[in-house]
Amino acid sequence: AYMCCLALALVQQESFLRWQYIYNMSSELMFWFKSYEMHLEYTECDSTGSRWRVAIPQNPGACTGLPEPVRGTECTFSCKAGEFLEMSAQECTQCAAGSYSLGSGIRFDQWDSMPAGFSSLATAQEINPHGDDRLTCNSSSWIPQGNYLESNRDECTVSLIYAVHLKKQGSVSFEYQYPDNNLLFEFFIQNDQCQEMDQSAETKWLKLTNHGEWATHTVNLKSGTNILYWRTGGVLMGAKVVKPVLLKNVQIEGVAYTSECFPCKPGTFSQVPGSSTCQPCPRDTYSGHGASSCTPCNTTTQYAAEGSAACKDRPPCSKKDYFQIHTACDHEGKTQVIYKWIEPKICLEGVTGADKLPPSGEREPCPPCNPGFYNNDTATCSPCPAGTYSDGTKPCKQCLAGTEPTLGYEYKWWNVLPANMKTSCFNVGNSKCDNMNGWEVAGDYIQSGAGSSDNDYLILNIHIPGFKLPTSVSSPSGTEFGRVTFEFETLCTADCELYFMMDVNRKSTTVVESWQKTKARQSYTHVMTKNASVSYTWAFQRTNQPSDTLTTIDIIWTVQDIHKQSTGPYVLSELKELGQVRDPLGSVGSLMNGPSFTSKGTKYFHQFNISLCGGQDHLAVCTDNVTDLSNTDSQREKGEGANTLKTFICQSTIIPASGRGFHTSLSSQSINLAESFVGASVENTLNGIRARPELYPQTSKKVPDVNFYYKSSEMTSSCETGRSAVVTLRCNPEKSTKGELSVPSQCPAGTCDGCTFHFLWESSGACPTCTERDFHRIEGACKGGHQDLLYVWTEPKLCIGGATLPEKKRVPCEGMEFWIRLGAGLGAFTAILLVSLTCYFWKKNKLEYKYSRLVMSANKECELPGADSCAVMEGENEGDMEDEVVYTKPSLLGKLKAIASKKYENMQLNSSHSKALVWS
């Protein structure tokens, strides 16, 4: 009976346990059933570091039937990479195969569409100055391209925004391509109050990248809300479209935990549970979404590149599937052309329309060595020893006494790639072409390789450690340290572009010049104005099968005409003769003209920096957009930076902060307008450079204008011989010593033809030194026996410095009253004298005339003529006429003749003659 009771008790206990298990399973099933209508989250951590797990309904307002809150894990809790936090059990669980987890981070590496949480916002543009319509940018945005995001290609300002809340301090990192400095690119962070967080310029402004290369950028984040901004904005002043910024692999750390694992994207897989990353599928295999393994392709008719999501059919072989190379010289000094398939080979040979691999060419003599090298009867070329030289065809010779070799690289023959050059292939979409040669040697030229797709950049690079001037030139008198010259031509059946880039001191790569579409064979020269380590890069990208050749690369260390760049003695003597002061003008002058507006209304200015005489510390400095903003303040003050241009005259494009969405004014597109000083003269032409005085109205010819002539050897499509510039220095005492710069009103951009730039620099420092000939004296009125003497400048005053105006002087003088009294006395004395003389001569003249008449009568035998009937009137007696003298006044001429010819005779008048004496 006891055993039966015991057995019954055991059966009842087992039944109870079964029912309890069924109840627990039912409760769990009910919980997961309800979880489809809700999700679990943690509350914010309180002051004690605790938090609660709560259920949040999927449908708002459905608050019935939810489980009670449960005390959550500690706030410092986090899962490892490859794990996720299973919220129902609040335990870390490994990710299943085919998925991955970062533990305390999230990653965005698939861009078939814009991921959740990301948004693209275009900033409204400025008002068009030529109309009232506001130009919008509604069609501008960041565009998903599968493996990466692509920014806008226009001049609109577009921001990519993502907000994340971090439980602890973390970081954000991403990969990007930024190849075009015509597009501005910045990354910054705001908090939940829309306040920009403290961030250095180095982390805010992204550096330019080489074409096809991806750069990684990492910034630390604070706990709390972080709003991430990737912002771009272009400046288009022509028809050329900018190259976009590319963005991929955005990873954010600091989210403390992730509640789910991310499935592997197509083309990748994770084979084991607990993976933190997904691996790309090997070549000729593919995978779908969330794959734990890759599926092989049928390699007989199909192929797949590494990381493919599907297999592709193999095409028939064509000419673009193979390339030719020249073999290295053998022991007999011969080489031959051979053809090879591009690896990996994806084409089919034995199908209709397929091309076959051409046979190898015949063995032929190797080309000679390049200048500066010799072969010494061997199959390889070696550099000439120090102090010797060779043209490549003859043995090295010793330089003559008193001479030294001109150091440099000159490549004319391309049998093998030189040791200091390398070639590679990059692809924008990150597809692999690393095992392909970007460029292939071809005897007397080097040509671009085949590549694998239209997005490939075919790269050729040469590194120059520095430049060395001959010892005969102890220091450069100009700004030229070296130059690179190359000949090229492009033959393209569709769109293609060749870039020439440089990287100074391994800081950032900038595009020096680029050429699009088919170009005839031509030569290009770039002058190096800084003695630094530099890498020159040629990158070629095509849309269809091209044939691009680079025939000659000639890098010359020394500049043979360096002395011609110095200021000649005639310049200094001429300025001395003009008496002009140049020291105050030694600093750099700046001119900003504009504003100008692009087609969409974006405002920009052209800023010119000019240094008349240059010098190590007085060159004009122009910086190139955001790459300079990443430098320190001290570097910017000194004019140092990755893209700092130092020269005599340079031009930058200034984009104001207003209306662009950026937080500071930006400087970009720096251009070197004058790298060498030709000379200064009052003449209008010097060394083929012509000044145009008619562009500036002349105000005074007393002091002639002095023209400073400059030259730049950088050629452009419109200036085959390079640019030139003329700075006209004009005396203007009304201006300050620093002066004022201006451009011709007919040419507001500073140039009328794009090749010669004209500037007018008016300054008082350009005026001659003042001398005593530049002022005159003014005498004041005499008052109180004293007179003031004043000295004033002769107007217009066209001199500065030198002689100064004498101070006012006071000298004794005689007043007006003294002179009046003196004049009155002299006048009275003169009047009395004249009256006395008049009376005296009148009496004397009367007697003389009487005497003269008597003499004339005596000469007629003492007989007087008979009286005429008209002399004695009727009724008159002659007695009455006795002693009467009738006097007729002689004429003035008669008097003068009488006085001149009179003779005095001593004779006695008879009494008979005295009667009836008539004067006529």
PDB file of N, CA and C in Angstrom, residues 493-566:
ATOM      1  N   THR A 493      37.141  58.233 -78.274  1.00  0.00           N
ATOM      2  CA  THR A 493      35.927  58.074 -79.071  1.00  0.00           C
ATOM      3  C   THR A 493      34.707  58.612 -78.346  1.00  0.00           C
ATOM      4  N   ALA A 494      34.830  58.887 -77.071  1.00  0.00           N
ATOM      5  CA  ALA A 494      33.744  59.488 -76.286  1.00  0.00           C
ATOM      6  C   ALA A 494      34.385  60.403 -75.245  1.00  0.00           C
ATOM      7  N   ASP A 495      33.653  60.726 -74.193  1.00  0.00           N
ATOM      8  CA  ASP A 495      34.181  61.638 -73.184  1.00  0.00           C
ATOM      9  C   ASP A 495      35.361  61.018 -72.445  1.00  0.00           C
ATOM     10  N   CYS A 496      36.362  61.829 -72.181  1.00  0.00           N
ATOM     11  CA  CYS A 496      37.523  61.408 -71.397  1.00  0.00           C
ATOM     12  C   CYS A 496      38.157  62.665 -70.818  1.00  0.00           C
ATOM     13  N   GLU A 497      39.011  62.482 -69.834  1.00  0.00           N
ATOM     14  CA  GLU A 497      39.661  63.627 -69.199  1.00  0.00           C
ATOM     15  C   GLU A 497      41.009  63.188 -68.660  1.00  0.00           C
ATOM     16  N   LEU A 498      42.005  64.044 -68.878  1.00  0.00           N
ATOM     17  CA  LEU A 498      43.362  63.832 -68.373  1.00  0.00           C
ATOM     18  C   LEU A 498      43.650  64.905 -67.339  1.00  0.00           C
ATOM     19  N   TYR A 499      44.101  64.487 -66.139  1.00  0.00           N
ATOM     20  CA  TYR A 499      44.394  65.402 -65.046  1.00  0.00           C
ATOM     21  C   TYR A 499      45.897  65.425 -64.794  1.00  0.00           C
ATOM     22  N   PHE A 500      46.403  66.616 -64.522  1.00  0.00           N
ATOM     23  CA  PHE A 500      47.776  66.768 -64.037  1.00  0.00           C
ATOM     24  C   PHE A 500      47.689  67.356 -62.637  1.00  0.00           C
ATOM     25  N   MET A 501      48.200  66.615 -61.644  1.00  0.00           N
ATOM     26  CA  MET A 501      48.043  67.004 -60.239  1.00  0.00           C
ATOM     27  C   MET A 501      49.406  67.041 -59.556  1.00  0.00           C
ATOM     28  N   MET A 502      49.436  67.699 -58.400  1.00  0.00           N
ATOM     29  CA  MET A 502      50.660  67.767 -57.608  1.00  0.00           C
ATOM     30  C   MET A 502      50.321  67.688 -56.127  1.00  0.00           C
ATOM     31  N   ASP A 503      51.264  67.118 -55.383  1.00  0.00           N
ATOM     32  CA  ASP A 503      51.132  66.994 -53.935  1.00  0.00           C
ATOM     33  C   ASP A 503      52.435  67.503 -53.329  1.00  0.00           C
ATOM     34  N   VAL A 504      52.358  68.618 -52.568  1.00  0.00           N
ATOM     35  CA  VAL A 504      53.533  69.239 -51.970  1.00  0.00           C
ATOM     36  C   VAL A 504      53.661  68.763 -50.531  1.00  0.00           C
ATOM     37  N   ASN A 505      54.832  68.209 -50.208  1.00  0.00           N
ATOM     38  CA  ASN A 505      55.135  67.753 -48.838  1.00  0.00           C
ATOM     39  C   ASN A 505      54.112  66.748 -48.312  1.00  0.00           C
ATOM     40  N   ARG A 506      53.534  65.969 -49.221  1.00  0.00           N
ATOM     41  CA  ARG A 506      52.618  64.882 -48.858  1.00  0.00           C
ATOM     42  C   ARG A 506      51.454  65.373 -47.995  1.00  0.00           C
ATOM     43  N   LYS A 507      50.903  66.528 -48.318  1.00  0.00           N
ATOM     44  CA  LYS A 507      49.796  67.079 -47.536  1.00  0.00           C
ATOM     45  C   LYS A 507      48.461  66.840 -48.223  1.00  0.00           C
ATOM     46  N   SER A 508      48.311  67.288 -49.434  1.00  0.00           N
ATOM     47  CA  SER A 508      47.071  67.045 -50.176  1.00  0.00           C
ATOM     48  C   SER A 508      47.357  67.232 -51.657  1.00  0.00           C
ATOM     49  N   THR A 509      46.585  66.551 -52.461  1.00  0.00           N
ATOM     50  CA  THR A 509      46.765  66.593 -53.904  1.00  0.00           C
ATOM     51  C   THR A 509      45.784  67.575 -54.521  1.00  0.00           C
ATOM     52  N   THR A 510      46.288  68.460 -55.364  1.00  0.00           N
ATOM     53  CA  THR A 510      45.445  69.436 -56.047  1.00  0.00           C
ATOM     54  C   THR A 510      45.619  69.285 -57.549  1.00  0.00           C
ATOM     55  N   VAL A 511      44.563  69.595 -58.278  1.00  0.00           N
ATOM     56  CA  VAL A 511      44.594  69.532 -59.736  1.00  0.00           C
ATOM     57  C   VAL A 511      45.223  70.817 -60.268  1.00  0.00           C
ATOM     58  N   VAL A 512      46.317  70.691 -60.997  1.00  0.00           N
ATOM     59  CA  VAL A 512      46.980  71.848 -61.592  1.00  0.00           C
ATOM     60  C   VAL A 512      46.304  72.239 -62.903  1.00  0.00           C
ATOM     61  N   GLU A 513      46.036  71.246 -63.738  1.00  0.00           N
ATOM     62  CA  GLU A 513      45.401  71.505 -65.034  1.00  0.00           C
ATOM     63  C   GLU A 513      44.719  70.219 -65.486  1.00  0.00           C
ATOM     64  N   SER A 514      43.712  70.334 -66.328  1.00  0.00           N
ATOM     65  CA  SER A 514      43.020  69.164 -66.863  1.00  0.00           C
ATOM     66  C   SER A 514      42.627  69.443 -68.304  1.00  0.00           C
ATOM     67  N   TRP A 515      42.484  68.368 -69.076  1.00  0.00           N
ATOM     68  CA  TRP A 515      42.117  68.461 -70.486  1.00  0.00           C
ATOM     69  C   TRP A 515      41.025  67.446 -70.766  1.00  0.00           C
ATOM     70  N   GLN A 516      39.999  67.849 -71.502  1.00  0.00           N
ATOM     71  CA  GLN A 516      38.878  66.987 -71.812  1.00  0.00           C
ATOM     72  C   GLN A 516      38.847  66.671 -73.295  1.00  0.00           C
ATOM     73  N   LYS A 517      38.335  65.475 -73.596  1.00  0.00           N
ATOM     74  CA  LYS A 517      38.110  64.993 -74.961  1.00  0.00           C
ATOM     75  C   LYS A 517      39.427  64.927 -75.734  1.00  0.00           C
ATOM     76  N   THR A 518      39.330  64.775 -77.033  1.00  0.00           N
ATOM     77  CA  THR A 518      40.515  64.597 -77.868  1.00  0.00           C
ATOM     78  C   THR A 518      41.320  65.884 -77.949  1.00  0.00           C
ATOM     79  N   LYS A 519      42.642  65.771 -77.732  1.00  0.00           N
ATOM     80  CA  LYS A 519      43.540  66.910 -77.810  1.00  0.00           C
ATOM     81  C   LYS A 519      44.722  66.556 -78.705  1.00  0.00           C
ATOM     82  N   ALA A 520      45.079  67.503 -79.578  1.00  0.00           N
ATOM     83  CA  ALA A 520      46.253  67.308 -80.427  1.00  0.00           C
ATOM     84  C   ALA A 520      47.519  67.350 -79.579  1.00  0.00           C
ATOM     85  N   ARG A 521      48.581  66.811 -80.146  1.00  0.00           N
ATOM     86  CA  ARG A 521      49.842  66.755 -79.412  1.00  0.00           C
ATOM     87  C   ARG A 521      50.288  68.172 -79.065  1.00  0.00           C
ATOM     88  N   GLN A 522      50.614  68.358 -77.786  1.00  0.00           N
ATOM     89  CA  GLN A 522      51.001  69.666 -77.288  1.00  0.00           C
ATOM     90  C   GLN A 522      51.920  69.510 -76.089  1.00  0.00           C
ATOM     91  N   SER A 523      52.552  70.612 -75.726  1.00  0.00           N
ATOM     92  CA  SER A 523      53.482  70.616 -74.599  1.00  0.00           C
ATOM     93  C   SER A 523      52.904  71.467 -73.476  1.00  0.00           C
ATOM     94  N   TYR A 524      53.191  71.051 -72.244  1.00  0.00           N
ATOM     95  CA  TYR A 524      52.720  71.782 -71.068  1.00  0.00           C
ATOM     96  C   TYR A 524      53.866  71.908 -70.073  1.00  0.00           C
ATOM     97  N   THR A 525      53.986  73.080 -69.456  1.00  0.00           N
ATOM     98  CA  THR A 525      55.046  73.348 -68.484  1.00  0.00           C
ATOM     99  C   THR A 525      54.442  73.906 -67.210  1.00  0.00           C
ATOM    100  N   HIS A 526      54.893  73.376 -66.090  1.00  0.00           N
ATOM    101  CA  HIS A 526      54.486  73.884 -64.784  1.00  0.00           C
ATOM    102  C   HIS A 526      55.735  74.266 -64.003  1.00  0.00           C
ATOM    103  N   VAL A 527      55.744  75.471 -63.439  1.00  0.00           N
ATOM    104  CA  VAL A 527      56.890  75.991 -62.704  1.00  0.00           C
ATOM    105  C   VAL A 527      56.687  75.735 -61.218  1.00  0.00           C
ATOM    106  N   MET A 528      57.722  75.200 -60.573  1.00  0.00           N
ATOM    107  CA  MET A 528      57.688  74.955 -59.134  1.00  0.00           C
ATOM    108  C   MET A 528      58.286  76.158 -58.430  1.00  0.00           C
ATOM    109  N   THR A 529      57.492  76.819 -57.585  1.00  0.00           N
ATOM    110  CA  THR A 529      57.921  78.044 -56.911  1.00  0.00           C
ATOM    111  C   THR A 529      58.307  77.807 -55.463  1.00  0.00           C
ATOM    112  N   LYS A 530      58.432  76.546 -55.077  1.00  0.00           N
ATOM    113  CA  LYS A 530      58.755  76.235 -53.689  1.00  0.00           C
ATOM    114  C   LYS A 530      59.688  75.048 -53.663  1.00  0.00           C
ATOM    115  N   ASN A 531      60.767  75.160 -52.904  1.00  0.00           N
ATOM    116  CA  ASN A 531      61.717  74.060 -52.785  1.00  0.00           C
ATOM    117  C   ASN A 531      61.196  73.080 -51.742  1.00  0.00           C
ATOM    118  N   ALA A 532      60.464  72.068 -52.213  1.00  0.00           N
ATOM    119  CA  ALA A 532      59.833  71.128 -51.300  1.00  0.00           C
ATOM    120  C   ALA A 532      59.751  69.770 -51.983  1.00  0.00           C
ATOM    121  N   SER A 533      59.436  68.761 -51.190  1.00  0.00           N
ATOM    122  CA  SER A 533      59.187  67.439 -51.731  1.00  0.00           C
ATOM    123  C   SER A 533      57.841  67.449 -52.441  1.00  0.00           C
ATOM    124  N   VAL A 534      57.811  66.968 -53.677  1.00  0.00           N
ATOM    125  CA  VAL A 534      56.597  67.070 -54.473  1.00  0.00           C
ATOM    126  C   VAL A 534      56.397  65.780 -55.255  1.00  0.00           C
ATOM    127  N   SER A 535      55.141  65.397 -55.421  1.00  0.00           N
ATOM    128  CA  SER A 535      54.753  64.266 -56.258  1.00  0.00           C
ATOM    129  C   SER A 535      53.860  64.783 -57.376  1.00  0.00           C
ATOM    130  N   TYR A 536      54.221  64.456 -58.616  1.00  0.00           N
ATOM    131  CA  TYR A 536      53.403  64.820 -59.768  1.00  0.00           C
ATOM    132  C   TYR A 536      52.624  63.580 -60.202  1.00  0.00           C
ATOM    133  N   THR A 537      51.344  63.762 -60.509  1.00  0.00           N
ATOM    134  CA  THR A 537      50.484  62.645 -60.865  1.00  0.00           C
ATOM    135  C   THR A 537      49.713  62.967 -62.139  1.00  0.00           C
ATOM    136  N   TRP A 538      49.663  61.984 -63.043  1.00  0.00           N
ATOM    137  CA  TRP A 538      48.819  62.056 -64.228  1.00  0.00           C
ATOM    138  C   TRP A 538      47.734  61.006 -64.073  1.00  0.00           C
ATOM    139  N   ALA A 539      46.473  61.426 -64.128  1.00  0.00           N
ATOM    140  CA  ALA A 539      45.330  60.517 -63.981  1.00  0.00           C
ATOM    141  C   ALA A 539      44.446  60.651 -65.213  1.00  0.00           C
ATOM    142  N   PHE A 540      44.098  59.485 -65.787  1.00  0.00           N
ATOM    143  CA  PHE A 540      43.277  59.496 -66.992  1.00  0.00           C
ATOM    144  C   PHE A 540      42.012  58.683 -66.732  1.00  0.00           C
ATOM    145  N   GLN A 541      40.852  59.254 -67.112  1.00  0.00           N
ATOM    146  CA  GLN A 541      39.566  58.571 -66.975  1.00  0.00           C
ATOM    147  C   GLN A 541      38.840  58.672 -68.296  1.00  0.00           C
ATOM    148  N   ARG A 542      38.259  57.568 -68.710  1.00  0.00           N
ATOM    149  CA  ARG A 542      37.575  57.568 -70.007  1.00  0.00           C
ATOM    150  C   ARG A 542      36.173  57.017 -69.860  1.00  0.00           C
ATOM    151  N   THR A 543      35.323  57.320 -70.852  1.00  0.00           N
ATOM    152  CA  THR A 543      33.982  56.789 -70.914  1.00  0.00           C
ATOM    153  C   THR A 543      33.899  55.662 -71.931  1.00  0.00           C
ATOM    154  N   ASN A 544      34.773  55.688 -72.931  1.00  0.00           N
ATOM    155  CA  ASN A 544      34.821  54.629 -73.927  1.00  0.00           C
ATOM    156  C   ASN A 544      36.280  54.312 -74.199  1.00  0.00           C
ATOM    157  N   GLN A 545      36.532  53.323 -75.032  1.00  0.00           N
ATOM    158  CA  GLN A 545      37.897  52.879 -75.262  1.00  0.00           C
ATOM    159  C   GLN A 545      38.740  54.002 -75.858  1.00  0.00           C
ATOM    160  N   PRO A 546      39.742  54.509 -75.139  1.00  0.00           N
ATOM    161  CA  PRO A 546      40.563  55.607 -75.637  1.00  0.00           C
ATOM    162  C   PRO A 546      41.935  55.115 -76.074  1.00  0.00           C
ATOM    163  N   SER A 547      42.684  56.025 -76.603  1.00  0.00           N
ATOM    164  CA  SER A 547      44.107  55.804 -76.812  1.00  0.00           C
ATOM    165  C   SER A 547      44.793  57.067 -76.353  1.00  0.00           C
ATOM    166  N   ASP A 548      45.356  57.044 -75.183  1.00  0.00           N
ATOM    167  CA  ASP A 548      45.959  58.236 -74.574  1.00  0.00           C
ATOM    168  C   ASP A 548      47.450  58.016 -74.423  1.00  0.00           C
ATOM    169  N   THR A 549      48.243  58.939 -74.859  1.00  0.00           N
ATOM    170  CA  THR A 549      49.692  58.792 -74.783  1.00  0.00           C
ATOM    171  C   THR A 549      50.312  59.995 -74.115  1.00  0.00           C
ATOM    172  N   LEU A 550      51.344  59.740 -73.365  1.00  0.00           N
ATOM    173  CA  LEU A 550      52.140  60.787 -72.730  1.00  0.00           C
ATOM    174  C   LEU A 550      53.549  60.571 -73.245  1.00  0.00           C
ATOM    175  N   THR A 551      54.004  61.416 -74.163  1.00  0.00           N
ATOM    176  CA  THR A 551      55.209  61.085 -74.916  1.00  0.00           C
ATOM    177  C   THR A 551      56.488  61.425 -74.190  1.00  0.00           C
ATOM    178  N   THR A 552      56.560  62.575 -73.542  1.00  0.00           N
ATOM    179  CA  THR A 552      57.814  63.004 -72.942  1.00  0.00           C
ATOM    180  C   THR A 552      57.559  63.625 -71.590  1.00  0.00           C
ATOM    181  N   ILE A 553      58.318  63.225 -70.611  1.00  0.00           N
ATOM    182  CA  ILE A 553      58.285  63.873 -69.308  1.00  0.00           C
ATOM    183  C   ILE A 553      59.673  64.428 -69.050  1.00  0.00           C
ATOM    184  N   ASP A 554      59.761  65.708 -68.834  1.00  0.00           N
ATOM    185  CA  ASP A 554      61.055  66.371 -68.697  1.00  0.00           C
ATOM    186  C   ASP A 554      61.022  67.225 -67.438  1.00  0.00           C
ATOM    187  N   ILE A 555      61.671  66.765 -66.384  1.00  0.00           N
ATOM    188  CA  ILE A 555      61.710  67.500 -65.120  1.00  0.00           C
ATOM    189  C   ILE A 555      63.099  68.088 -64.946  1.00  0.00           C
ATOM    190  N   ILE A 556      63.200  69.398 -64.928  1.00  0.00           N
ATOM    191  CA  ILE A 556      64.484  70.085 -64.902  1.00  0.00           C
ATOM    192  C   ILE A 556      64.657  70.763 -63.556  1.00  0.00           C
ATOM    193  N   TRP A 557      65.782  70.514 -62.915  1.00  0.00           N
ATOM    194  CA  TRP A 557      66.024  71.111 -61.597  1.00  0.00           C
ATOM    195  C   TRP A 557      66.413  72.580 -61.709  1.00  0.00           C
ATOM    196  N   THR A 558      67.348  72.882 -62.577  1.00  0.00           N
ATOM    197  CA  THR A 558      67.900  74.234 -62.630  1.00  0.00           C
ATOM    198  C   THR A 558      67.184  75.056 -63.678  1.00  0.00           C
ATOM    199  N   VAL A 559      67.238  76.350 -63.495  1.00  0.00           N
ATOM    200  CA  VAL A 559      66.623  77.287 -64.429  1.00  0.00           C
ATOM    201  C   VAL A 559      67.735  78.108 -65.058  1.00  0.00           C
ATOM    202  N   GLN A 560      67.961  77.915 -66.342  1.00  0.00           N
ATOM    203  CA  GLN A 560      69.114  78.544 -66.973  1.00  0.00           C
ATOM    204  C   GLN A 560      68.992  80.055 -67.057  1.00  0.00           C
ATOM    205  N   ASP A 561      67.781  80.564 -67.176  1.00  0.00           N
ATOM    206  CA  ASP A 561      67.606  82.015 -67.308  1.00  0.00           C
ATOM    207  C   ASP A 561      67.186  82.648 -65.998  1.00  0.00           C
ATOM    208  N   ILE A 562      67.672  82.091 -64.910  1.00  0.00           N
ATOM    209  CA  ILE A 562      67.243  82.604 -63.600  1.00  0.00           C
ATOM    210  C   ILE A 562      67.700  84.038 -63.381  1.00  0.00           C
ATOM    211  N   HIS A 563      68.841  84.403 -63.972  1.00  0.00           N
ATOM    212  CA  HIS A 563      69.327  85.776 -63.774  1.00  0.00           C
ATOM    213  C   HIS A 563      68.441  86.792 -64.483  1.00  0.00           C
ATOM    214  N   LYS A 564      67.744  86.371 -65.499  1.00  0.00           N
ATOM    215  CA  LYS A 564      66.855  87.289 -66.202  1.00  0.00           C
ATOM    216  C   LYS A 564      65.646  87.666 -65.368  1.00  0.00           C
ATOM    217  N   GLN A 565      65.408  86.901 -64.325  1.00  0.00           N
ATOM    218  CA  GLN A 565      64.251  87.184 -63.501  1.00  0.00           C
ATOM    219  C   GLN A 565      64.538  88.213 -62.418  1.00  0.00           C
ATOM    220  N   SER A 566      65.785  88.575 -62.223  1.00  0.00           N
ATOM    221  CA  SER A 566      66.109  89.543 -61.185  1.00  0.00           C
ATOM    222  C   SER A 566      65.876  90.958 -61.696  1.00  0.00           C
TER     223      SER A 566
END
